[in-house]
Amino acid sequence: MFSFSTTELQKVKIQLEQELFERVVPFWERHSLDITYGGYFNCLDQDGSVYDTTKHIWLQGRQVWMFAKLYESVHTEQKWLDIARLGAEFLRKYAKTEGNRVYFATDRQGRGKQIQRKIFSECFYAMALNQFGKVTGEFTYQEEAIELLEHIWTWSKDLRLIGQVSYPGVPPNQGLAIPMIMLNVFEEISGSNWSRYESEIHICINEILQHVDSERKIVFETVGLDGEFIDSIEGRMLNPGHAIEAGWFLQHWAQKLNDQSLQNRALAMVDWSFERGWDQDFGGLYYFLDSEGCPPTPLEWNMKLWWPHTEAMYAWALNYKLRRKESDWNNFMMTLNYSFDHFSDPVHGEWYGYLNREGMRTHQLKGGPYKGCFHVPRGLLYTIQCLEEIGD
Amino acid sequence: MFSFSTTELQKVKIQLEQELFERVVPFWERHSLDITYGGYFNCLDQDGSVYDTTKHIWLQGRQVWMFAKLYESVHTEQKWLDIARLGAEFLRKYAKTEGNRVYFATDRQGRGKQIQRKIFSECFYAMALNQFGKVTGEFTYQEEAIELLEHIWTWSKDLRLIGQVSYPGVPPNQGLAIPMIMLNVFEEISGSNWSRYESEIHICINEILQHVDSERKIVFETVGLDGEFIDSIEGRMLNPGHAIEAGWFLQHWAQKLNDQSLQNRALAMVDWSFERGWDQDFGGLYYFLDSEGCPPTPLEWNMKLWWPHTEAMYAWALNYKLRRKESDWNNFMMTLNYSFDHFSDPVHGEWYGYLNREGMRTHQLKGGPYKGCFHVPRGLLYTIQCLEEIGD
C-alpha cells in the first residue's frame, strides 16, 4: 500500500484551506449579496463587479446550500447563516410558481423570466431549503423540501408532466443527469435516515449503472432503456467530468450501503473516465468526447471547464482514501496542480471557469448563468474533509 | 473611385468558381444523398463519411434550396434537379406534422425526433419547396410554400402560438433573427412579384432597423419593443456575422425598393459590424461580443465559425459593387483570404466549420446538426454573381 509523508498531506490540506477560506468564500461574501432585493448576484466579472442582475435559480439554490453547508461543516460563523438566509428567503418568496415548478431565472426583483422543461431548478431549490432548515432548525424549510422532492421524483419518472415531448416511433432513451441529481438530492435530504427512500435510491443506482459499460470501460451519457449502446451523436457522447461526478455520487452510497461491489464500480467509473477524458497533449479534462472517435459536435467539446476538475480532484482524493493506490494520489495531485495553475485567481479570488484546449483562458467571468458559488467551494470543502479522514 | 485590374477580378472569380464547382458542390453530391430513404445525410465527417443518420430539417430544406438554386442560376444540370427532388420529396413526406408545424429533426426514415418552439424549420421548408417548384414548374410545391408562409407570419408575430412562454412582469423584447429570416423568405417566395407582401416586408425592414444604433454604430441582437437598449447579457450581445448577414438581406430590399437611405444604412451595418467583429490580433470574426466589454457568456464566443465569413465575403463584394470603395475591396479580400486559408479543404472538399480564436481547427466535421450544404455554396454563388456584375 502506497503511503506518503504526513507533511505532504498537511501541505496540500493547508493549500486547499487557504484557497477556500481566503480566496473563494470571501469573493462571494464580498460581491454577491443583494442586500436590497435579497438573493445573490451570480453574474460577476473577474473582480466581482456585477454585469447582469438576473438571478439564475440553480445558482441561488446552490449558494444557499453552500453557505449553510459551510456553517454546518467548518465552524459556525453567524455571517454564513445570514448569507444563506438572504438566499433562502428570496427563493421562498419568488422562485416558485404554479404547480410547484421553480423558475430557471428571475429578474433582480424576483419576477419570473424563464422556466425549463427540466427538474434541476427544483432540485437545487429543495437542496437549499433542506440544508438551510437543517442548520437553523427551522423545520418548515425542510418540510417544504421533502414535499417538493415528491413532485420532483414523479416528474423525473415522466418528463412529459413538465412539458417534455416524446415522439412515437423514436425509441426512448435515458440520460445520466437525472438519476445522478436525484441520488444527490436523496443523499442531502435523507441524511442518515435514508431508509424511507430506499427503493427510490436503488432505482437511481441501477439507472446510473446502466450507463456503465464495464467491458469497454466507458460511462455513457445516454443509453437505451435497457442500457444498450445507441450509435448516434447523443449515444456516443461522453462527458468525462460528469461521469467522474457520477462516480463519487455513487461512491457515497456504496459507503452508506456498505456495498463492496458498488464501491468497486464507482472507483472504476472515475478511473476510466479520467483516463479517457484527460488530454495527454495539453493536460486538463475535455468537456465532451465521442466514444467512437467520430467528430464531437458541441462547439465547446475540447474546452477545459473548471467544474470537471473540481469533481475529479475530490473523486481522486476519495478513491485514494478507499484503496490507497499511488496512482490515485498522483492523479489527485495532477488534477489539483492543473486546476491551481489554470483556474485559481490569487488577485481577486474564486476560479476562472473556461479555457481553450491549450489551457489559455477564454472567459474572464467568475460567475455567469451556469457558474456560481458551488463547484469550487464544494470541491475544496469535500476534498479537505477527505484529506482529514486520510490523515486520521 | 477605386478600381483594380480586370485581371484581379477574373482571378478571384475563377478561384471562387473552382471552389464551388470542384470542391464544395461535389462533396455534397458524393456523400450526402440517401438513395435508400430519401433526403440527405447531413452529419458528415471531413472525408464525407456519415457519422449520424439523423435528418436535421433546417439542413434538408437548405440543401433542396441550394441545389434548386444552382440548377436555376448556373447551368441546368439535370443531376442537380434530381438531388433537389430527393430532398423535396422527403420533406413533403415526412417533415411536416400537426398544425403545419415542421420537425427540427427526423430519423433516417423520417420519423419525427424533435420540434422546436421556433419558426426556422418552417422557413427553410417553405424556401425549399418554393425554389424547387419554381425550377420544376410543379406549382403545388410553391402553393404549399405560400400557404405555409401565412402560418409562419402569424406565428412570427406571436410565438406563444408555437409554445413560447411569456412572463408577466418581464418586459418583452425583440430579436434580430425573426425579421431577418422573414425578410429572406419574402425575398425568396415573392420573387419580382413582391407587392402582395408589401406591408409585411416594410414591417420586417422597420423591425430590423430598430436593432441598428446609428449613433453608437452598433447592430444589437436583442432590443426593447421600441428599439431601446437593454443593459443585460442578452441586450448587450452582438453577433457580428449575423448583423452582417442582416445587412445584405436589407441591401437586397434597398435595391428592389430603390431606397437610397435604406441602401446607406445597409452598407453601414456591414461596415460597423465587421469593424467591431474582426479580431485585430488573430484575424477572423468573433462569434459573439458584449457591446459594453462585459464578459461574453456563450462558451463559443471567441471562436471563428465558417458562416460569418461566407456572409462577410458576399457582403463586402456587394458593398463594393454599390460604392466602389477601396476599403470594401480590401476587406473582401481579407475575408476571402482568411476563409480560404482556414476553412477550405483541398483534399476532401467543403469547408471546415469551427476554429478557436487563434485560428486553429477545433472540429473536423463538414456537416453537423447546424452545418450543411448551404452557407458555403450560397456565399460562393452569390459572390461569383456579384463579381460578374462588378465586371460588367
Short mmCIF file of N, CA and C in Angstrom, two decimals, chain A residues 203-264:
data_model
loop_
_atom_site.label_atom_id
_atom_site.label_comp_id
_atom_site.label_asym_id
_atom_site.label_seq_id
_atom_site.Cartn_x
_atom_site.Cartn_y
_atom_site.Cartn_z
N ILE A 203 -33.37 2.42 -7.31
CA ILE A 203 -33.73 2.68 -8.71
C ILE A 203 -32.67 3.60 -9.35
N CYS A 204 -32.31 4.67 -8.65
CA CYS A 204 -31.32 5.61 -9.20
C CYS A 204 -29.98 4.92 -9.42
N ILE A 205 -29.55 4.16 -8.43
CA ILE A 205 -28.25 3.47 -8.56
C ILE A 205 -28.26 2.56 -9.78
N ASN A 206 -29.33 1.79 -9.92
CA ASN A 206 -29.40 0.87 -11.06
C ASN A 206 -29.44 1.62 -12.39
N GLU A 207 -30.13 2.74 -12.41
CA GLU A 207 -30.17 3.52 -13.64
C GLU A 207 -28.78 4.05 -14.00
N ILE A 208 -28.07 4.53 -13.00
CA ILE A 208 -26.71 5.03 -13.28
C ILE A 208 -25.84 3.89 -13.80
N LEU A 209 -25.95 2.73 -13.16
CA LEU A 209 -25.09 1.61 -13.57
C LEU A 209 -25.39 1.14 -14.99
N GLN A 210 -26.60 1.42 -15.47
CA GLN A 210 -26.90 1.07 -16.87
C GLN A 210 -26.06 1.89 -17.86
N HIS A 211 -25.49 2.97 -17.40
CA HIS A 211 -24.64 3.80 -18.26
C HIS A 211 -23.19 3.34 -18.26
N VAL A 212 -22.89 2.36 -17.41
CA VAL A 212 -21.51 1.94 -17.24
C VAL A 212 -21.27 0.66 -18.04
N ASP A 213 -20.44 0.77 -19.07
CA ASP A 213 -20.11 -0.38 -19.90
C ASP A 213 -18.76 -0.93 -19.41
N SER A 214 -18.84 -1.98 -18.58
CA SER A 214 -17.63 -2.48 -17.91
C SER A 214 -16.68 -3.15 -18.89
N GLU A 215 -17.25 -3.72 -19.95
CA GLU A 215 -16.39 -4.38 -20.92
C GLU A 215 -15.53 -3.36 -21.66
N ARG A 216 -16.16 -2.30 -22.10
CA ARG A 216 -15.43 -1.28 -22.86
C ARG A 216 -14.85 -0.20 -21.96
N LYS A 217 -15.16 -0.27 -20.68
CA LYS A 217 -14.64 0.72 -19.72
C LYS A 217 -15.02 2.15 -20.10
N ILE A 218 -16.32 2.32 -20.32
CA ILE A 218 -16.84 3.63 -20.73
C ILE A 218 -18.10 3.93 -19.92
N VAL A 219 -18.26 5.19 -19.53
CA VAL A 219 -19.50 5.66 -18.93
C VAL A 219 -20.20 6.55 -19.96
N PHE A 220 -21.36 6.11 -20.43
CA PHE A 220 -22.09 6.86 -21.46
C PHE A 220 -23.07 7.85 -20.84
N GLU A 221 -23.27 8.97 -21.50
CA GLU A 221 -24.26 9.95 -21.05
C GLU A 221 -25.69 9.48 -21.33
N THR A 222 -25.88 8.85 -22.48
CA THR A 222 -27.22 8.47 -22.91
C THR A 222 -27.21 7.03 -23.40
N VAL A 223 -28.09 6.20 -22.88
CA VAL A 223 -28.19 4.81 -23.34
C VAL A 223 -29.65 4.46 -23.58
N GLY A 224 -29.89 3.31 -24.19
CA GLY A 224 -31.26 2.83 -24.39
C GLY A 224 -31.90 2.42 -23.08
N LEU A 225 -33.16 2.06 -23.13
CA LEU A 225 -33.90 1.76 -21.90
C LEU A 225 -33.36 0.53 -21.17
N ASP A 226 -32.67 -0.34 -21.89
CA ASP A 226 -32.03 -1.48 -21.22
C ASP A 226 -30.52 -1.27 -21.09
N GLY A 227 -30.08 -0.04 -21.22
CA GLY A 227 -28.66 0.24 -21.07
C GLY A 227 -27.86 -0.01 -22.33
N GLU A 228 -28.55 -0.28 -23.44
CA GLU A 228 -27.81 -0.61 -24.66
C GLU A 228 -27.22 0.64 -25.32
N PHE A 229 -26.12 0.42 -26.02
CA PHE A 229 -25.41 1.47 -26.75
C PHE A 229 -26.28 1.98 -27.90
N ILE A 230 -26.31 3.31 -28.07
CA ILE A 230 -27.02 3.93 -29.20
C ILE A 230 -25.98 4.57 -30.10
N ASP A 231 -25.92 4.13 -31.34
CA ASP A 231 -24.88 4.63 -32.25
C ASP A 231 -25.34 5.91 -32.95
N SER A 232 -25.28 7.01 -32.20
CA SER A 232 -25.68 8.32 -32.73
C SER A 232 -24.85 9.37 -31.99
N ILE A 233 -24.98 10.62 -32.42
CA ILE A 233 -24.26 11.70 -31.72
C ILE A 233 -24.52 11.64 -30.22
N GLU A 234 -25.81 11.52 -29.84
CA GLU A 234 -26.16 11.51 -28.42
C GLU A 234 -25.65 10.26 -27.72
N GLY A 235 -25.81 9.12 -28.39
CA GLY A 235 -25.46 7.86 -27.76
C GLY A 235 -23.96 7.69 -27.55
N ARG A 236 -23.18 8.28 -28.43
CA ARG A 236 -21.73 8.14 -28.32
C ARG A 236 -21.09 9.22 -27.44
N MET A 237 -21.91 10.18 -27.01
CA MET A 237 -21.33 11.32 -26.29
C MET A 237 -20.84 10.95 -24.89
N LEU A 238 -19.62 11.35 -24.61
CA LEU A 238 -19.05 11.19 -23.27
C LEU A 238 -18.82 12.57 -22.67
N ASN A 239 -19.06 12.66 -21.37
CA ASN A 239 -18.82 13.89 -20.62
C ASN A 239 -18.00 13.47 -19.40
N PRO A 240 -16.67 13.42 -19.57
CA PRO A 240 -15.83 12.82 -18.53
C PRO A 240 -16.04 13.41 -17.13
N GLY A 241 -16.18 14.73 -17.05
CA GLY A 241 -16.37 15.35 -15.74
C GLY A 241 -17.66 14.90 -15.09
N HIS A 242 -18.68 14.77 -15.90
CA HIS A 242 -19.99 14.34 -15.41
C HIS A 242 -19.93 12.90 -14.93
N ALA A 243 -19.23 12.06 -15.70
CA ALA A 243 -19.11 10.65 -15.34
C ALA A 243 -18.30 10.49 -14.05
N ILE A 244 -17.30 11.34 -13.86
CA ILE A 244 -16.49 11.30 -12.64
C ILE A 244 -17.33 11.73 -11.44
N GLU A 245 -18.15 12.77 -11.65
CA GLU A 245 -19.05 13.22 -10.58
C GLU A 245 -20.04 12.10 -10.23
N ALA A 246 -20.57 11.43 -11.26
CA ALA A 246 -21.48 10.30 -11.01
C ALA A 246 -20.75 9.23 -10.19
N GLY A 247 -19.45 9.07 -10.46
CA GLY A 247 -18.66 8.09 -9.71
C GLY A 247 -18.65 8.39 -8.22
N TRP A 248 -18.38 9.65 -7.86
CA TRP A 248 -18.33 9.91 -6.41
C TRP A 248 -19.71 9.99 -5.78
N PHE A 249 -20.74 10.40 -6.55
CA PHE A 249 -22.11 10.31 -6.02
C PHE A 249 -22.40 8.85 -5.63
N LEU A 250 -22.08 7.93 -6.55
CA LEU A 250 -22.32 6.51 -6.29
C LEU A 250 -21.46 6.01 -5.12
N GLN A 251 -20.23 6.49 -5.08
CA GLN A 251 -19.32 6.04 -4.02
C GLN A 251 -19.87 6.40 -2.63
N HIS A 252 -20.48 7.57 -2.52
CA HIS A 252 -21.07 7.92 -1.23
C HIS A 252 -22.11 6.88 -0.82
N TRP A 253 -22.90 6.42 -1.79
CA TRP A 253 -23.92 5.41 -1.47
C TRP A 253 -23.30 4.05 -1.23
N ALA A 254 -22.25 3.74 -1.95
CA ALA A 254 -21.57 2.46 -1.71
C ALA A 254 -21.10 2.39 -0.26
N GLN A 255 -20.60 3.52 0.26
CA GLN A 255 -20.14 3.54 1.65
C GLN A 255 -21.31 3.45 2.62
N LYS A 256 -22.37 4.21 2.35
CA LYS A 256 -23.55 4.15 3.23
C LYS A 256 -24.14 2.75 3.26
N LEU A 257 -24.20 2.13 2.07
CA LEU A 257 -24.84 0.80 1.97
C LEU A 257 -23.85 -0.32 2.28
N ASN A 258 -22.60 0.08 2.47
CA ASN A 258 -21.54 -0.90 2.73
C ASN A 258 -21.52 -1.98 1.65
N ASP A 259 -21.53 -1.52 0.40
CA ASP A 259 -21.67 -2.41 -0.76
C ASP A 259 -20.33 -2.43 -1.51
N GLN A 260 -19.57 -3.51 -1.33
CA GLN A 260 -18.22 -3.60 -1.88
C GLN A 260 -18.23 -3.60 -3.41
N SER A 261 -19.20 -4.30 -3.98
CA SER A 261 -19.28 -4.37 -5.45
C SER A 261 -19.57 -2.98 -6.03
N LEU A 262 -20.48 -2.28 -5.38
CA LEU A 262 -20.79 -0.92 -5.84
C LEU A 262 -19.57 -0.01 -5.65
N GLN A 263 -18.87 -0.19 -4.55
CA GLN A 263 -17.64 0.59 -4.32
C GLN A 263 -16.66 0.40 -5.48
N ASN A 264 -16.48 -0.83 -5.89
CA ASN A 264 -15.52 -1.10 -6.96
C ASN A 264 -15.96 -0.50 -8.29
#
